[in-house]
mmCIF file of C-alpha atoms in Angstrom:
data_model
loop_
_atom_site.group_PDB
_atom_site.id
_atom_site.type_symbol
_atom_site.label_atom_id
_atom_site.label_comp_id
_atom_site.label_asym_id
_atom_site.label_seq_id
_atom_site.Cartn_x
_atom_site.Cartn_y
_atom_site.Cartn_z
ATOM 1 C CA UNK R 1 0.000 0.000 0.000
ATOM 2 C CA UNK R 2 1.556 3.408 -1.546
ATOM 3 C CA UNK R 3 -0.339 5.070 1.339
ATOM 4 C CA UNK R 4 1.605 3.567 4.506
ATOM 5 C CA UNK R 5 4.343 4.887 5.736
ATOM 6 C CA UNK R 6 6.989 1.617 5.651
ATOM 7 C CA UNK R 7 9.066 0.875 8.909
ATOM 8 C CA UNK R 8 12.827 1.024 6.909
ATOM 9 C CA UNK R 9 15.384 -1.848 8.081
ATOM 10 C CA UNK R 10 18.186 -0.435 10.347
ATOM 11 C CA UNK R 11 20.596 0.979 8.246
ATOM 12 C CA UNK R 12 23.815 -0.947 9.609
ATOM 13 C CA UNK R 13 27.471 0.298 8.930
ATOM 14 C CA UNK R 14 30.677 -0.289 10.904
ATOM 15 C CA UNK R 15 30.799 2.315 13.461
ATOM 16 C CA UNK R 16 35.151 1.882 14.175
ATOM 17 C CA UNK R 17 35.089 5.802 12.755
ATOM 18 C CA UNK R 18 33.332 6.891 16.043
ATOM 19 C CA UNK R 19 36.141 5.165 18.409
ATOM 20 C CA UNK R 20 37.600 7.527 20.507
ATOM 21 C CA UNK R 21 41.386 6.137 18.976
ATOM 22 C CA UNK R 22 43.267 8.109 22.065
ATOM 23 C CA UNK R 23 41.143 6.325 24.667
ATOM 24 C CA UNK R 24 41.351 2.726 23.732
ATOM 25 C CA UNK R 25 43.736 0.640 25.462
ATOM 26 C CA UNK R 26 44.061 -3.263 25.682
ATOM 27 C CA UNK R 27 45.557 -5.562 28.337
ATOM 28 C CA UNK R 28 48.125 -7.808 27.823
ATOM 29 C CA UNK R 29 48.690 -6.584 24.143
ATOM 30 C CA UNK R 30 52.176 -8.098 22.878
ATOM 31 C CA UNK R 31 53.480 -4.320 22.598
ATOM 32 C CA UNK R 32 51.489 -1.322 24.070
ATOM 33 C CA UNK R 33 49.784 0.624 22.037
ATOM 34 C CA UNK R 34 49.007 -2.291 19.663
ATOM 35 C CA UNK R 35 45.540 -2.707 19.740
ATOM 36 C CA UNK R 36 45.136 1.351 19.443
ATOM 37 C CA UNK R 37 47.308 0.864 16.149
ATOM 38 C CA UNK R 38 45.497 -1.977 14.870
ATOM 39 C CA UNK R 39 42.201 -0.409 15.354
ATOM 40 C CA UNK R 40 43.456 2.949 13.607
ATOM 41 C CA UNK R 41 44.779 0.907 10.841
ATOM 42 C CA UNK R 42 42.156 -0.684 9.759
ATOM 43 C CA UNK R 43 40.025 2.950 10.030
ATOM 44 C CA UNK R 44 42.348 3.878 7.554
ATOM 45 C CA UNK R 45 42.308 0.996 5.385
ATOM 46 C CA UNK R 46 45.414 -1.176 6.175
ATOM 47 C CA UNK R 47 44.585 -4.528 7.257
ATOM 48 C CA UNK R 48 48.073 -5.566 7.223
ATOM 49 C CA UNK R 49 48.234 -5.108 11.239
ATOM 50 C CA UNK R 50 47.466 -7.344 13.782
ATOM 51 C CA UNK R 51 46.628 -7.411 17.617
ATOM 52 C CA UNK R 52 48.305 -10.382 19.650
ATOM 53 C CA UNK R 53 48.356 -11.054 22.988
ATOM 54 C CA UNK R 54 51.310 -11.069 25.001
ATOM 55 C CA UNK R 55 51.721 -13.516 27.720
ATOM 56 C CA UNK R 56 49.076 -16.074 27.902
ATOM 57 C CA UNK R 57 45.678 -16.044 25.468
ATOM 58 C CA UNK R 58 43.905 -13.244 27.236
ATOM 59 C CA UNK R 59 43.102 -9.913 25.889
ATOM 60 C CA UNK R 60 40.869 -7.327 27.359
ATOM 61 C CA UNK R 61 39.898 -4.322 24.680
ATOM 62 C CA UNK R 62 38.052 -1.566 25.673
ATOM 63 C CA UNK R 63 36.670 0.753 23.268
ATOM 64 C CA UNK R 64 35.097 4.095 24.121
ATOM 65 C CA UNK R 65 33.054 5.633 21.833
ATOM 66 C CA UNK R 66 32.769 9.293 20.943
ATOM 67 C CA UNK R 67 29.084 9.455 20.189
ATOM 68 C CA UNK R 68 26.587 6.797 21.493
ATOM 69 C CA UNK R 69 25.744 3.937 19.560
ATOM 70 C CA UNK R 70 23.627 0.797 19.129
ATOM 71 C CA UNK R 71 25.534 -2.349 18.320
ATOM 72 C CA UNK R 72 24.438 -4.898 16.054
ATOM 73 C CA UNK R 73 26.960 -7.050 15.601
ATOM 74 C CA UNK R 74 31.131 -7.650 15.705
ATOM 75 C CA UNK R 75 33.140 -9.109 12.515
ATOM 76 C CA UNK R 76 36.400 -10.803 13.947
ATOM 77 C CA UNK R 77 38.732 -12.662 12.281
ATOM 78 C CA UNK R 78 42.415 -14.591 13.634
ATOM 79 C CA UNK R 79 44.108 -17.035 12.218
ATOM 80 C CA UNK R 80 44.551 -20.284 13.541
ATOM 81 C CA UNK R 81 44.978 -19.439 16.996
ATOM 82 C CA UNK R 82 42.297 -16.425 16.833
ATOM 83 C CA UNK R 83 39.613 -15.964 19.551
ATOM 84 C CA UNK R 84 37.156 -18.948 20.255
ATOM 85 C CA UNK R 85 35.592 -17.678 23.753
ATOM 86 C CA UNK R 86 34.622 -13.865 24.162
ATOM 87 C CA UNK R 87 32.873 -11.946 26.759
ATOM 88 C CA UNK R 88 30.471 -8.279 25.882
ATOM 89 C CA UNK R 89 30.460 -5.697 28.575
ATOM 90 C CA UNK R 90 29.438 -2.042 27.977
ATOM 91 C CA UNK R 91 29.541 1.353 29.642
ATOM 92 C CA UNK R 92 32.100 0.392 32.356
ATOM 93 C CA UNK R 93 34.881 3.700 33.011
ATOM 94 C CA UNK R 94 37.491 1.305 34.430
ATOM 95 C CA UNK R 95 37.845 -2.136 33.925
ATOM 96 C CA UNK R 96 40.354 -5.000 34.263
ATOM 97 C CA UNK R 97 40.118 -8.992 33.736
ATOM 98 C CA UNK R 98 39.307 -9.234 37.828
ATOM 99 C CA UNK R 99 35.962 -7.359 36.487
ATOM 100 C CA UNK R 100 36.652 -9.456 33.207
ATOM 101 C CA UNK R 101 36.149 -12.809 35.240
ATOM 102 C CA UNK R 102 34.188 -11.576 38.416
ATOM 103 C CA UNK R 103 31.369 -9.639 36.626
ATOM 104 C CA UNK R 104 28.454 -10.912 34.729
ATOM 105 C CA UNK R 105 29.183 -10.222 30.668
ATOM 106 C CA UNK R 106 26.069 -8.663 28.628
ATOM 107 C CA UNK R 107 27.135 -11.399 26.746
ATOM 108 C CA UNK R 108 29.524 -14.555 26.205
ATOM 109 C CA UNK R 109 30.077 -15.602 22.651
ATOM 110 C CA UNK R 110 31.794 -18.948 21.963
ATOM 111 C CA UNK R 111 33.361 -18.617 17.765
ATOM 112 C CA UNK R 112 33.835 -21.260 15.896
ATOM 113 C CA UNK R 113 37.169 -21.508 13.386
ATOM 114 C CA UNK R 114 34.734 -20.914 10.655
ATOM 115 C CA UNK R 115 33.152 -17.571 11.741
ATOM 116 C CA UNK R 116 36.465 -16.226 12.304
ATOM 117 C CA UNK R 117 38.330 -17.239 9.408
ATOM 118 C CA UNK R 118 40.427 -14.623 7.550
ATOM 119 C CA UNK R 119 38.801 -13.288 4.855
ATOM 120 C CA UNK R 120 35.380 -14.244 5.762
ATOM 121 C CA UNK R 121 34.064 -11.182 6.735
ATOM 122 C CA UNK R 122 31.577 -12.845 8.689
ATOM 123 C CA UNK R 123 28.929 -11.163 10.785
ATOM 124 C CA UNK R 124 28.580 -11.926 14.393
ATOM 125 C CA UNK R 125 25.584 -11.190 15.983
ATOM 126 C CA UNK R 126 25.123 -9.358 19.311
ATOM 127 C CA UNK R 127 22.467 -9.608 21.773
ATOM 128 C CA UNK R 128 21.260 -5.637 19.937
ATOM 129 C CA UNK R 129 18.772 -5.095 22.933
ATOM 130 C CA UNK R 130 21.669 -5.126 24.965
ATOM 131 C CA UNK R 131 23.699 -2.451 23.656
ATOM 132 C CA UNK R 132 21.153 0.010 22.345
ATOM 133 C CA UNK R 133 23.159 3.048 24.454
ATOM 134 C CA UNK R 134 26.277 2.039 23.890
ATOM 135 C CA UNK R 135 29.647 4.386 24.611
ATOM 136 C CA UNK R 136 32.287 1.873 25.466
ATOM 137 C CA UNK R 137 32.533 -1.491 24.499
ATOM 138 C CA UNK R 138 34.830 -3.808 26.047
ATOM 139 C CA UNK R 139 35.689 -7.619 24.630
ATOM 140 C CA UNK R 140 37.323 -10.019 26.505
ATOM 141 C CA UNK R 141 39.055 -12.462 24.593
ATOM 142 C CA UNK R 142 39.497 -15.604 27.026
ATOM 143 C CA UNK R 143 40.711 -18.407 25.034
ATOM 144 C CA UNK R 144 41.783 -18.971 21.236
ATOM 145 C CA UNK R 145 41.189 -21.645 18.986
ATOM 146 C CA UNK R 146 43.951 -23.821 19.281
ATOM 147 C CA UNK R 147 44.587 -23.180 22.911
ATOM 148 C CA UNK R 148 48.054 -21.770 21.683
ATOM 149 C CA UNK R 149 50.282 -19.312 24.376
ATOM 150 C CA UNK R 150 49.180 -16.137 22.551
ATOM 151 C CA UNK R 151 45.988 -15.121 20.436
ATOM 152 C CA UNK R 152 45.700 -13.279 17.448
ATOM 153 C CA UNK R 153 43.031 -11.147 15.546
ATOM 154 C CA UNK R 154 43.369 -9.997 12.446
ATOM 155 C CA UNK R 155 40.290 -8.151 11.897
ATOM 156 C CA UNK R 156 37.724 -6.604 14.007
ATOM 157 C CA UNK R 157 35.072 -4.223 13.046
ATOM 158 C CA UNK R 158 32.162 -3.203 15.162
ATOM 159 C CA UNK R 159 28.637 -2.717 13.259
ATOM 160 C CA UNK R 160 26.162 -0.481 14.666
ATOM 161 C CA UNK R 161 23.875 2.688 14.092
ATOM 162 C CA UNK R 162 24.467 5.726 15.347
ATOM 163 C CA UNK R 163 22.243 7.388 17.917
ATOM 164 C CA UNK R 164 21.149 11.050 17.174
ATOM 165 C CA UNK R 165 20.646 12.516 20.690
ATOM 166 C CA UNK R 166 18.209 15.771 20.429
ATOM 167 C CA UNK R 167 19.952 19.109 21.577
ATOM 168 C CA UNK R 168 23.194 17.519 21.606
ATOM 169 C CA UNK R 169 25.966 19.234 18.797
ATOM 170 C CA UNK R 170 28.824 17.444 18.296
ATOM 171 C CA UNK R 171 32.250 18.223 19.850
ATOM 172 C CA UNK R 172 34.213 20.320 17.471
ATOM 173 C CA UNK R 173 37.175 19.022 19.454
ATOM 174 C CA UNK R 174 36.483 14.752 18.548
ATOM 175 C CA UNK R 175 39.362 13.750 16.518
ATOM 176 C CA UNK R 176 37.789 13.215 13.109
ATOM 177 C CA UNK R 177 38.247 9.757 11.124
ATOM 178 C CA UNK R 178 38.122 9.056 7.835
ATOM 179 C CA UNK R 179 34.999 7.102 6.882
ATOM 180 C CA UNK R 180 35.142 3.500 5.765
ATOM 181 C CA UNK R 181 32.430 1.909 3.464
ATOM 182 C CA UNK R 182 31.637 -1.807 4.805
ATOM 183 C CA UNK R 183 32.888 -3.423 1.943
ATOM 184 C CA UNK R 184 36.010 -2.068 3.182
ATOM 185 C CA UNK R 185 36.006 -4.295 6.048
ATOM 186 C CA UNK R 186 34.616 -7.504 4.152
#
């Protein structure tokens, strides 16, 4: 009916161009500032870089965001000895793996070798009712795939919408990012 006014689909579109790049920080990256480099990378377009743990097969990334979001979904890929057991958590200001292991996740995500196969580009779904005011997301990698010493991803791209909050401008002061299509990151 031409008359109706249709509900439209979410538009969905990786949302890494609204990290706040100075803020993020990992634990037990290989090298510090790694996972901030990675991250920035790929905004940019070089996928070359990757983000491996350090000491054992834990990582704990924390992303703040510099506008709110709503997150749909995660695309992460590793190679062989890329993630296999993750935990969601939002909207915490500090947070180490104590909280990591202590605290209930928004959600625990177990990936098979398929979903994160390099090159697949495949979408992994979040619990989206969940993270509907989104500012920071932090992922806590606990184990890999083939329970090696370290882990390693190769790609990871958060997909989301945007939220337009009324009244708010934005802050001429955000570093500004280039924007990425998604086929950039498939």
């Amino acid at each position: 009916d031409q008359g109706r006014n249709k509900m439209a689909a979410p538009t969905l579109e990786p949302i890494n161009s609204i990290f706040e790049y100075p803020q993020i920080h990992c634990l037990n990256e290989a090298k510090h500032g790694m996972a901030k480099d990675f991250l920035k990378a790929q905004q940019d377009g070089d996928f070359t870089k990757k983000l491996e743990s350090d000491c054992d097969e834990q990582l704990l990334i924390v992303i703040p965001f510099n506008t709110v979001a709503k997150v749909h979904s995660l695309i992460i890929e590793g190679p062989s000895n890329g993630p296999s057991k993750i935990k969601l958590f939002s909207n915490h200001q500090s947070f180490d793996f104590t909280d990591a292991e202590s605290k209930p996740a928004i959600q625990e995500i177990t990936l098979s070798a398929d979903q994160i196969k390099e090159g697949s580009g495949k979408s992994i779904p979040v619990s989206f009712v969940k993270f509907q005011n989104c500012h920071t997301l932090i992922i806590f990698v606990s184990a890999n795939q083939s329970n090696a010493e370290t882990t390693v991803i190769s790609k990871l791209v958060v997909m989301g919408q945007l939220i337009k909050v009324e009244g708010v401008r934005p802050d001429p002061n955000a570093p500004k990012h280039t924007r990425v299509s998604a086929a950039d990151f498939v």
